[in-house]
């Protein structure tokens, strides 16, 4: 069997290619819209992603999820129901966390912020007091009193913040079932193999609210003010004829940098485009050989199958930072 026949047998007739979107746009020039900035579709999809997509931790996470799939013995689509999430060569279905899990994530972020804020504040107070003592403005007893009072106030907060921040990170890594609670059903699924984008009913687990070809959706950036009044952007897919929208926050978190979500939109288009290989990101590397288009492209280009996994964390971090600097300039 030729590579072309293998690819044809693997993907459904509804699998996405940019040509299908172009034909659909030509046939539907006038369609409903929503408030926000409509993003364009690429005629040739771009190998790009958000800063988060290039995180070093995704290598370990993907390997752990792959092991769970193998150990479960469940195959095909049933594995999605078992794990309640998916991020591989077939589909992206982000976890649908409970409110408690979301609060835990926010708590970890706040704890990290408090840790650095009070640590820096304590150091500044000590340095200022030490400077005044050196130039003779205050005696040593005053400096010592300032040091003890600052420590008495700051250290309990610093210690509690550090415990919650690092303890939460440890639980997330070692016991995700304790730290991360997921609802019974998912929010949405983007299936590369079928080319379908599915929106689930949030009130009825696994009940489909809308399932349609990926190319029938329009992508929008919508902004809303945060607690400080600054604009926070979200990526949304909207079906103009069914008039149903879906926020993609669970996979592509809201951000103040709209360019990051333009990169997320490029990532999703590339992921769904079966005429091109999967996005070359750390979390998808262990699945590249399972996708016919990707496997053929990697073989032709001589790509190292362990390109990301054999890279040290500092090197991955450097690539991640370079991607972010490029992304924030996207419009």
Short mmCIF file of C-alpha atoms in Angstrom, two decimals:
data_model
loop_
_atom_site.label_atom_id
_atom_site.label_comp_id
_atom_site.label_asym_id
_atom_site.label_seq_id
_atom_site.Cartn_x
_atom_site.Cartn_y
_atom_site.Cartn_z
CA UNK A 1 0.00 0.00 0.00
CA UNK A 2 1.42 3.39 -0.93
CA UNK A 3 1.81 6.27 1.52
CA UNK A 4 -0.92 8.16 -0.34
CA UNK A 5 -3.36 5.26 0.02
CA UNK A 6 -2.48 4.93 3.71
CA UNK A 7 -3.19 8.61 4.27
CA UNK A 8 -6.45 8.36 2.33
CA UNK A 9 -7.61 5.39 4.38
CA UNK A 10 -6.71 7.00 7.71
CA UNK A 11 -8.47 10.35 7.40
CA UNK A 12 -12.21 10.81 6.97
CA UNK A 13 -13.67 12.60 3.94
CA UNK A 14 -14.50 15.48 6.29
CA UNK A 15 -10.84 15.93 7.33
CA UNK A 16 -9.72 19.55 7.01
CA UNK A 17 -7.52 21.14 4.36
CA UNK A 18 -7.30 24.90 3.63
CA UNK A 19 -8.88 24.38 0.19
CA UNK A 20 -12.15 23.31 1.86
CA UNK A 21 -12.27 26.54 3.85
CA UNK A 22 -11.64 28.62 0.72
CA UNK A 23 -14.47 26.85 -1.11
CA UNK A 24 -16.80 27.31 1.86
CA UNK A 25 -16.00 31.03 2.16
CA UNK A 26 -16.67 31.50 -1.56
CA UNK A 27 -20.05 29.78 -1.19
CA UNK A 28 -20.96 31.72 1.99
CA UNK A 29 -19.75 35.34 1.56
CA UNK A 30 -22.47 36.75 3.84
CA UNK A 31 -22.77 35.15 7.24
CA UNK A 32 -23.62 36.06 10.80
CA UNK A 33 -20.95 37.56 13.01
CA UNK A 34 -20.35 38.40 16.68
CA UNK A 35 -18.59 41.19 18.56
CA UNK A 36 -14.82 40.89 18.38
CA UNK A 37 -11.97 40.78 15.90
CA UNK A 38 -12.44 38.07 13.29
CA UNK A 39 -9.21 36.20 12.58
CA UNK A 40 -8.18 35.16 9.10
CA UNK A 41 -7.66 31.61 7.88
CA UNK A 42 -4.25 30.70 6.45
CA UNK A 43 -4.07 29.42 2.89
CA UNK A 44 -1.00 27.52 4.05
CA UNK A 45 -1.15 26.67 7.74
CA UNK A 46 1.68 27.87 9.99
CA UNK A 47 3.73 25.71 12.35
CA UNK A 48 3.30 27.89 15.42
CA UNK A 49 1.79 27.91 18.90
CA UNK A 50 1.45 29.83 22.14
CA UNK A 51 4.34 30.14 24.57
CA UNK A 52 2.62 27.50 26.72
CA UNK A 53 2.63 24.99 23.84
CA UNK A 54 6.45 24.90 23.97
CA UNK A 55 6.73 24.29 27.71
CA UNK A 56 9.27 21.64 28.74
CA UNK A 57 6.82 20.05 31.21
CA UNK A 58 4.58 18.95 28.31
CA UNK A 59 7.09 16.22 27.43
CA UNK A 60 6.62 14.49 30.78
CA UNK A 61 2.86 15.10 30.80
CA UNK A 62 2.38 13.57 27.34
CA UNK A 63 4.50 10.53 28.21
CA UNK A 64 2.49 10.02 31.41
CA UNK A 65 -0.84 10.26 29.56
CA UNK A 66 0.40 7.86 26.88
CA UNK A 67 1.31 5.35 29.61
CA UNK A 68 -2.17 5.71 31.12
CA UNK A 69 -3.68 4.93 27.71
CA UNK A 70 -1.52 1.83 27.28
CA UNK A 71 -2.10 0.59 30.84
CA UNK A 72 -5.87 1.02 30.54
CA UNK A 73 -6.08 -1.29 27.52
CA UNK A 74 -8.87 0.88 26.10
CA UNK A 75 -8.66 1.73 22.41
CA UNK A 76 -10.15 4.18 19.93
CA UNK A 77 -12.58 6.87 21.09
CA UNK A 78 -13.42 5.08 24.35
CA UNK A 79 -10.10 6.26 25.78
CA UNK A 80 -11.41 9.84 25.66
CA UNK A 81 -14.29 8.90 27.96
CA UNK A 82 -11.92 7.18 30.35
CA UNK A 83 -9.40 10.02 30.62
CA UNK A 84 -11.93 12.85 30.03
CA UNK A 85 -9.27 14.61 27.98
CA UNK A 86 -7.07 14.10 24.92
CA UNK A 87 -4.01 15.70 23.33
CA UNK A 88 -2.53 13.46 20.68
CA UNK A 89 -2.40 12.81 16.93
CA UNK A 90 -6.16 12.20 16.71
CA UNK A 91 -7.83 14.87 18.79
CA UNK A 92 -7.50 17.76 21.20
CA UNK A 93 -10.03 17.63 24.01
CA UNK A 94 -8.95 19.79 26.96
CA UNK A 95 -9.79 18.86 30.56
CA UNK A 96 -12.96 20.41 31.95
CA UNK A 97 -11.93 21.30 35.49
CA UNK A 98 -14.35 21.75 38.36
CA UNK A 99 -14.68 25.12 40.08
CA UNK A 100 -12.56 23.83 42.98
CA UNK A 101 -9.73 22.87 40.62
CA UNK A 102 -9.87 26.32 39.01
CA UNK A 103 -9.66 27.96 42.45
CA UNK A 104 -6.65 25.79 43.23
CA UNK A 105 -4.92 27.03 40.08
CA UNK A 106 -5.71 30.64 40.97
CA UNK A 107 -4.53 30.00 44.54
CA UNK A 108 -1.21 28.66 43.28
CA UNK A 109 -0.70 31.69 41.06
CA UNK A 110 -1.55 34.09 43.91
CA UNK A 111 0.74 32.19 46.29
CA UNK A 112 3.63 32.54 43.86
CA UNK A 113 2.90 36.26 43.56
CA UNK A 114 2.72 36.77 47.33
CA UNK A 115 5.95 34.81 47.82
CA UNK A 116 7.95 37.05 45.49
CA UNK A 117 6.20 40.26 46.57
CA UNK A 118 6.84 39.80 50.30
CA UNK A 119 10.32 38.32 49.77
CA UNK A 120 11.38 41.33 47.71
CA UNK A 121 9.68 43.70 50.16
CA UNK A 122 11.48 42.14 53.13
CA UNK A 123 14.85 42.36 51.36
CA UNK A 124 14.27 46.02 50.48
CA UNK A 125 13.37 46.92 54.06
CA UNK A 126 16.46 45.14 55.37
CA UNK A 127 18.72 46.83 52.80
CA UNK A 128 17.32 50.28 53.59
CA UNK A 129 17.72 49.70 57.35
CA UNK A 130 21.24 48.37 56.85
CA UNK A 131 22.15 51.39 54.72
CA UNK A 132 20.91 53.84 57.40
CA UNK A 133 22.88 51.97 60.04
CA UNK A 134 26.08 52.09 57.96
CA UNK A 135 25.90 55.85 57.34
CA UNK A 136 25.22 56.44 61.02
CA UNK A 137 21.63 57.53 60.81
CA UNK A 138 20.44 54.85 63.26
CA UNK A 139 22.10 52.68 65.85
CA UNK A 140 22.43 48.90 65.55
CA UNK A 141 19.57 48.24 67.99
CA UNK A 142 17.19 50.08 65.67
CA UNK A 143 18.38 48.05 62.69
CA UNK A 144 18.00 44.80 64.63
CA UNK A 145 14.52 45.80 65.79
CA UNK A 146 13.52 46.64 62.20
CA UNK A 147 14.89 43.30 61.00
CA UNK A 148 12.98 41.30 63.63
CA UNK A 149 9.70 43.19 63.14
CA UNK A 150 9.90 42.79 59.35
CA UNK A 151 10.67 39.09 59.70
CA UNK A 152 7.80 38.61 62.18
CA UNK A 153 5.37 40.15 59.68
CA UNK A 154 6.78 38.78 56.40
CA UNK A 155 8.01 35.26 57.17
CA UNK A 156 4.61 33.66 58.01
CA UNK A 157 3.18 34.97 54.72
CA UNK A 158 6.28 33.97 52.74
CA UNK A 159 6.30 30.49 54.30
CA UNK A 160 2.58 29.87 53.76
CA UNK A 161 2.78 31.12 50.16
CA UNK A 162 5.81 28.92 49.44
CA UNK A 163 4.13 25.82 50.91
CA UNK A 164 0.92 26.34 48.92
CA UNK A 165 2.78 27.18 45.70
CA UNK A 166 5.34 24.37 45.78
CA UNK A 167 3.02 21.89 47.50
CA UNK A 168 0.38 22.46 44.85
CA UNK A 169 2.98 21.99 42.12
CA UNK A 170 4.10 18.71 43.70
CA UNK A 171 0.53 17.39 43.92
CA UNK A 172 -0.16 18.46 40.35
CA UNK A 173 2.85 16.50 39.13
CA UNK A 174 2.71 13.41 41.37
CA UNK A 175 -0.99 13.07 42.18
CA UNK A 176 -2.99 14.96 39.55
CA UNK A 177 -6.16 13.11 40.53
CA UNK A 178 -5.92 14.79 43.96
CA UNK A 179 -5.08 18.27 42.75
CA UNK A 180 -7.11 18.33 39.55
CA UNK A 181 -10.79 17.58 39.65
CA UNK A 182 -12.56 17.16 36.30
CA UNK A 183 -16.23 17.25 35.44
CA UNK A 184 -17.99 14.21 33.98
CA UNK A 185 -18.02 15.56 30.44
CA UNK A 186 -15.74 17.69 28.23
CA UNK A 187 -16.29 21.16 26.79
CA UNK A 188 -15.21 20.63 23.18
CA UNK A 189 -13.14 18.45 20.89
CA UNK A 190 -11.14 19.19 17.73
CA UNK A 191 -10.62 15.92 15.84
CA UNK A 192 -7.84 15.91 13.24
CA UNK A 193 -8.74 12.48 11.86
CA UNK A 194 -12.38 13.36 11.13
CA UNK A 195 -12.01 17.13 10.65
CA UNK A 196 -14.97 17.73 12.97
CA UNK A 197 -15.20 20.27 15.76
CA UNK A 198 -17.59 19.19 18.52
CA UNK A 199 -19.17 21.40 21.18
CA UNK A 200 -20.63 19.49 24.12
CA UNK A 201 -23.62 20.44 26.24
CA UNK A 202 -22.21 21.74 29.56
CA UNK A 203 -25.33 20.58 31.42
CA UNK A 204 -25.40 17.02 30.08
CA UNK A 205 -22.10 15.13 30.10
CA UNK A 206 -20.97 13.91 26.67
CA UNK A 207 -24.15 15.11 24.95
CA UNK A 208 -23.29 16.84 21.68
CA UNK A 209 -24.62 20.37 21.29
CA UNK A 210 -23.05 20.92 17.87
CA UNK A 211 -20.78 18.88 15.62
CA UNK A 212 -19.70 20.42 12.33
CA UNK A 213 -16.72 20.48 9.98
CA UNK A 214 -13.92 22.62 11.37
CA UNK A 215 -13.87 24.89 8.31
CA UNK A 216 -17.44 26.07 8.96
CA UNK A 217 -16.39 27.99 12.09
CA UNK A 218 -15.15 31.56 12.27
CA UNK A 219 -12.48 32.48 14.83
CA UNK A 220 -12.74 35.64 16.92
CA UNK A 221 -10.71 37.45 19.55
CA UNK A 222 -12.94 38.90 22.24
CA UNK A 223 -11.72 41.18 25.02
CA UNK A 224 -13.11 41.73 28.49
CA UNK A 225 -11.73 43.85 31.36
CA UNK A 226 -9.92 42.15 34.23
CA UNK A 227 -10.10 43.32 37.85
CA UNK A 228 -7.68 46.19 37.07
CA UNK A 229 -9.61 47.26 33.99
CA UNK A 230 -7.02 45.98 31.49
CA UNK A 231 -8.15 44.11 28.39
CA UNK A 232 -7.98 40.32 28.60
CA UNK A 233 -8.40 38.40 25.33
CA UNK A 234 -10.05 35.04 24.64
CA UNK A 235 -10.12 32.90 21.48
CA UNK A 236 -13.63 31.91 20.36
CA UNK A 237 -14.96 29.68 17.58
CA UNK A 238 -18.38 30.67 16.26
CA UNK A 239 -20.64 28.78 13.85
CA UNK A 240 -22.36 31.55 11.85
CA UNK A 241 -25.38 29.50 10.78
CA UNK A 242 -26.07 27.59 13.98
CA UNK A 243 -25.15 30.75 15.95
CA UNK A 244 -23.32 28.77 18.60
CA UNK A 245 -20.01 29.93 20.04
CA UNK A 246 -17.36 28.18 22.10
CA UNK A 247 -14.58 29.74 24.13
CA UNK A 248 -11.31 27.85 23.82
CA UNK A 249 -9.94 29.05 27.18
CA UNK A 250 -9.48 25.50 28.50
CA UNK A 251 -6.74 24.84 25.91
CA UNK A 252 -5.59 28.36 25.06
CA UNK A 253 -5.75 30.47 28.25
CA UNK A 254 -6.94 34.10 28.13
CA UNK A 255 -4.09 36.60 27.89
CA UNK A 256 -3.37 40.31 27.68
CA UNK A 257 -1.28 39.64 24.56
CA UNK A 258 -3.60 39.19 21.54
CA UNK A 259 -0.65 37.98 19.45
CA UNK A 260 -0.42 34.89 21.64
CA UNK A 261 -3.97 33.92 20.68
CA UNK A 262 -3.28 34.61 17.01
CA UNK A 263 -0.49 32.03 17.44
CA UNK A 264 -2.99 29.71 19.15
CA UNK A 265 -5.30 30.05 16.13
CA UNK A 266 -2.38 29.23 13.82
CA UNK A 267 -1.63 26.19 15.98
CA UNK A 268 -5.22 24.91 15.79
CA UNK A 269 -5.40 25.37 12.02
CA UNK A 270 -2.12 23.52 11.57
CA UNK A 271 -3.25 20.75 13.94
CA UNK A 272 -6.44 20.16 11.93
CA UNK A 273 -4.81 20.46 8.48
CA UNK A 274 -4.17 16.89 7.26
CA UNK A 275 -2.21 18.15 4.25
CA UNK A 276 0.52 19.28 6.67
CA UNK A 277 2.33 17.57 9.57
CA UNK A 278 1.29 18.14 13.16
CA UNK A 279 2.60 21.26 14.91
CA UNK A 280 6.15 20.55 16.06
CA UNK A 281 5.68 21.10 19.79
CA UNK A 282 7.04 19.08 22.77
CA UNK A 283 3.71 17.60 23.87
CA UNK A 284 2.88 16.06 20.48
CA UNK A 285 6.29 14.58 19.68
CA UNK A 286 5.54 11.07 20.99
CA UNK A 287 2.46 10.95 18.72
CA UNK A 288 4.02 12.16 15.45
CA UNK A 289 4.76 8.68 14.09
CA UNK A 290 1.07 7.68 14.45
CA UNK A 291 -0.16 10.36 12.03
CA UNK A 292 0.44 9.35 8.36
CA UNK A 293 1.01 12.86 6.99
CA UNK A 294 3.37 13.73 9.83
CA UNK A 295 5.26 10.43 9.68
CA UNK A 296 5.82 10.83 5.93
CA UNK A 297 7.02 14.44 6.31
CA UNK A 298 9.35 13.57 9.19
CA UNK A 299 10.87 10.71 7.21
CA UNK A 300 11.38 12.92 4.17
CA UNK A 301 12.97 15.71 6.21
CA UNK A 302 15.03 13.37 8.38
CA UNK A 303 13.58 14.82 11.58
CA UNK A 304 15.06 13.41 14.79
CA UNK A 305 12.14 11.54 16.45
CA UNK A 306 13.52 12.58 19.86
CA UNK A 307 14.26 16.20 18.94
CA UNK A 308 12.44 17.65 21.97
CA UNK A 309 12.91 14.78 24.40
CA UNK A 310 16.71 14.79 24.07
CA UNK A 311 16.91 18.55 24.53
CA UNK A 312 17.76 19.99 27.96
CA UNK A 313 15.27 22.23 29.74
CA UNK A 314 17.33 25.40 29.24
CA UNK A 315 17.39 24.90 25.45
CA UNK A 316 13.62 24.32 25.33
CA UNK A 317 13.11 27.42 27.48
CA UNK A 318 15.18 29.50 25.04
CA UNK A 319 13.04 28.36 22.09
CA UNK A 320 9.91 29.06 24.14
CA UNK A 321 11.04 32.62 24.86
CA UNK A 322 11.89 33.23 21.19
CA UNK A 323 8.42 32.04 20.17
CA UNK A 324 6.80 34.39 22.68
CA UNK A 325 8.77 37.41 21.44
CA UNK A 326 7.63 36.65 17.88
CA UNK A 327 4.03 35.93 18.88
CA UNK A 328 3.41 39.21 20.69
CA UNK A 329 4.04 41.04 17.39
CA UNK A 330 1.36 39.04 15.56
CA UNK A 331 -1.89 40.74 14.58
#
